[in-house]
Tab-separated table of C-alpha atoms in Angstrom:
chain	number	residue	atom	x	y	z
A	89	MET	CA	58.049	-6.467	42.130
A	90	ARG	CA	58.893	-7.873	38.717
A	91	ARG	CA	57.367	-6.319	35.657
A	92	GLY	CA	54.108	-8.005	34.647
A	93	ARG	CA	53.605	-9.669	38.000
A	94	VAL	CA	50.556	-8.962	40.115
A	95	PRO	CA	51.054	-8.038	43.772
A	96	GLU	CA	50.451	-10.927	46.154
A	97	ALA	CA	47.308	-9.416	47.680
A	98	SER	CA	44.974	-6.874	46.181
A	99	PRO	CA	42.063	-5.197	47.944
A	100	ARG	CA	40.189	-5.092	44.596
A	101	GLY	CA	40.689	-8.757	43.807
A	102	THR	CA	43.564	-10.019	41.729
A	103	TYR	CA	41.309	-10.917	38.806
A	104	LEU	CA	40.074	-7.307	38.610
A	105	VAL	CA	43.640	-5.998	38.611
A	106	ILE	CA	44.493	-8.394	35.780
A	107	SER	CA	41.387	-7.468	33.785
A	108	GLU	CA	42.286	-3.774	34.110
A	109	THR	CA	45.860	-4.482	32.995
A	110	LEU	CA	44.614	-6.405	29.957
A	111	ARG	CA	42.087	-3.652	29.140
A	112	LYS	CA	44.850	-1.035	29.179
A	113	SER	CA	47.035	-3.198	26.928
A	114	ILE	CA	44.169	-3.453	24.451
A	115	GLU	CA	43.464	0.305	24.602
A	116	LYS	CA	47.154	1.068	23.986
A	117	GLY	CA	47.189	-1.258	20.986
A	118	GLU	CA	49.621	-3.687	22.591
A	119	VAL	CA	47.065	-6.458	22.013
A	120	VAL	CA	45.252	-6.055	18.712
A	121	ASP	CA	43.835	-9.460	17.882
A	122	THR	CA	44.368	-12.663	19.859
A	123	LEU	CA	45.401	-12.817	23.492
A	124	PRO	CA	48.132	-15.154	24.677
A	125	SER	CA	46.911	-18.537	25.890
A	126	GLU	CA	45.492	-18.885	29.392
A	127	ALA	CA	48.612	-20.885	30.307
A	128	ALA	CA	50.870	-18.060	29.106
A	129	LEU	CA	48.816	-15.485	31.033
A	130	MET	CA	48.972	-17.686	34.145
A	131	ALA	CA	52.760	-17.850	33.914
A	132	ALA	CA	53.135	-14.128	33.171
A	133	LYS	CA	50.921	-13.054	36.080
A	134	ASN	CA	51.871	-15.913	38.421
A	135	VAL	CA	48.233	-16.743	39.205
A	136	SER	CA	45.867	-19.696	38.827
A	137	ARG	CA	43.811	-20.538	35.759
A	138	ASN	CA	40.643	-19.635	37.682
A	139	THR	CA	41.968	-16.112	38.319
A	140	ILE	CA	42.791	-15.654	34.623
A	141	ARG	CA	39.396	-16.973	33.567
A	142	ARG	CA	37.600	-14.601	35.946
A	143	ALA	CA	39.592	-11.667	34.535
A	144	LEU	CA	38.759	-12.698	30.961
A	145	LYS	CA	35.066	-13.112	31.819
A	146	VAL	CA	34.970	-9.551	33.192
A	147	LEU	CA	36.283	-8.255	29.865
A	148	GLU	CA	33.904	-10.507	27.930
A	149	GLU	CA	30.925	-9.138	29.881
A	150	GLU	CA	32.092	-5.605	29.082
A	151	GLY	CA	32.326	-6.455	25.369
A	152	VAL	CA	36.103	-5.971	25.212
A	153	LEU	CA	36.940	-9.634	24.513
A	154	GLU	CA	35.201	-12.558	22.919
A	155	SER	CA	35.851	-16.254	23.348
A	156	VAL	CA	36.583	-18.208	20.180
A	157	PRO	CA	36.092	-21.933	20.767
A	158	GLY	CA	39.266	-23.810	19.925
A	159	SER	CA	41.247	-20.603	19.421
A	160	GLY	CA	41.180	-18.779	22.763
A	161	TRP	CA	40.323	-15.140	23.373
A	162	ARG	CA	40.443	-12.216	20.976
A	163	VAL	CA	39.679	-8.532	21.024
A	164	ALA	CA	36.003	-8.001	20.185
A	165	ARG	CA	35.278	-6.712	16.719
A	166	GLY	CA	33.254	-3.594	16.030
A	167	GLU	CA	32.791	-0.595	18.272
A	168	ARG	CA	35.007	-0.336	21.301
A	169	PRO	CA	32.826	-0.337	24.394
A	170	THR	CA	33.388	2.363	26.942
A	171	HIS	CA	34.619	1.347	30.328
A	172	LEU	CA	31.787	1.431	32.876
A	173	ALA	CA	33.815	3.372	35.438
A	174	GLY	CA	34.737	5.970	32.828
A	175	ALA	CA	31.087	6.529	31.982
A	176	MET	CA	30.138	7.263	35.586
């Protein structure tokens, strides 16, 4: 498997795997402000736009990302939310 590529099939759902990968990149400080475009994420992960959008929506619902109309997606400002699974 090439680096950055998502396995062909995932029991958790590819969009969840991608959202977890993005979350870890944000936590590590690899992404500090604006995410790459949806098109760039699609190419990097070799998935459809719908899969990328579902992954981004998961992170938006968790308060990790926020959508900026006309600019794309950026890391949410303010307190870093805790991951739901980590809190359980």
